Amino acid sequence: MKKKVIILGSTGSIGTQTLDVIRQYKDQFEVVGLACNSNVLLLSRQIKEFNPKFVAVADEKAAEKINPSGFTLFKGDMAIISMCTIKCDILVNALVGIEGLSPTITALKFGTNIALANKETLVTGGELVMKLAKDNNLSILPVDSEHSAIWQCLDFNVDKKINKIILTASGGAFRGKTKEEIANLKAKDALLHPTWNMGDKVTIDSATLMNKGLEVIEAMHLFNVKPENIDIVIHKESVIHSMIQYDDGSIIAQMSYPDMKLPIQVALNYPNRGDHLFSPLSFNNLQLNFASCDYDTFPCLKIALDVAKQGGLYPTIMNAANEELVKLYLQDKIKFYDISYHISKALEKFETSDKLSLFNIQRIDYDVREYIKKTI
Ligand code: MG
């Protein structure tokens, strides 16, 4: 029996790499559904090759260019949610931003395991999502490389008692530069990321180290650990993808060359391991370097760690402000340190003790975005 797979965000960085993996295992996986926002040119090629039964395009205009012959086409605002109601074994959520939250919740309600590359799902709705998965006996399979590493170090047993998680961080495109140098660097400079091949939003988050902050919150939910039990270490080679430490001080690391296709393959093949061999790490002349984080030069990380401790709706406020500010930075409308400055301002303005619910997440997400748009 082939595993049936649906991919949300099939034309993005993780989506295309997921299809690269599936291409190696055509006898084991069947692509049942492909969903994207608007890149119908690439989507059409994917449809031709993988022959899905269901296709979703969120942008109604772009969807007009698709001729739905041999498959059902969902289009418009509800297209991606409709896709999440289709029966399959694994739904790969490779959407970017909080847009990934509702699809995750819908798919869980319809009894589907999630291979999760969308970190904002857990950052904003982590408690709701993990509870929903647990109540329905479903798995959230991490695709983020750090979380996949921790999961592998645990030998897939997320209930194992650990003392600490050590998240590694490449340090992003501006690693080693001074505050003065970074202040005037533009998004295009950040997009030249030294090690990882990622989408624009994640690459900017990586340059501000917000990405690592989001990953701390993600790890808290996936592995049920407190933020004070998560350390971050800068490791520029991105060979150790993260580590766990046991109570006796022993540390286990997962290592490989940086390639997102490996964590994708691990999630798709769970609970087994795949046999498509990636070039294994060579220890000849391998040099690994580590450094501590510079919170002064990268204030977004400090903000995220504070927010991780606050919990509730605060991660949503931070995330909404960050998403809007990253868009503006990508358009050269603001400078690098405007991102952390305005996130802090939004967190002050939207002080809240409202309870965590999907409704409240979506409401405050909307309000914060409007606030950022009006302020800048
Ligand atoms: Mg990561």
PDB file of C-alpha atoms and ligand atoms in Angstrom, residues 119 144-147 211-212 215, ligand 1:
ATOM      1  CA  LYS A 119       6.570  26.706  12.284  1.00  0.00           C
ATOM      2  CA  ASP A 144      12.159  21.746  10.499  1.00  0.00           C
ATOM      3  CA  SER A 145      15.774  20.465  10.471  1.00  0.00           C
ATOM      4  CA  GLU A 146      16.462  21.247  14.157  1.00  0.00           C
ATOM      5  CA  HIS A 147      13.290  19.587  15.361  1.00  0.00           C
ATOM      6  CA  ASN A 211      13.806  32.081  13.098  1.00  0.00           C
ATOM      7  CA  LYS A 212      15.669  30.585  16.071  1.00  0.00           C
ATOM      8  CA  GLU A 215      12.063  27.406  16.748  1.00  0.00           C
TER       9      GLU A 215
HETATM   10 MG    MG B   1      15.105  25.321  11.120  1.00  0.00          MG
END
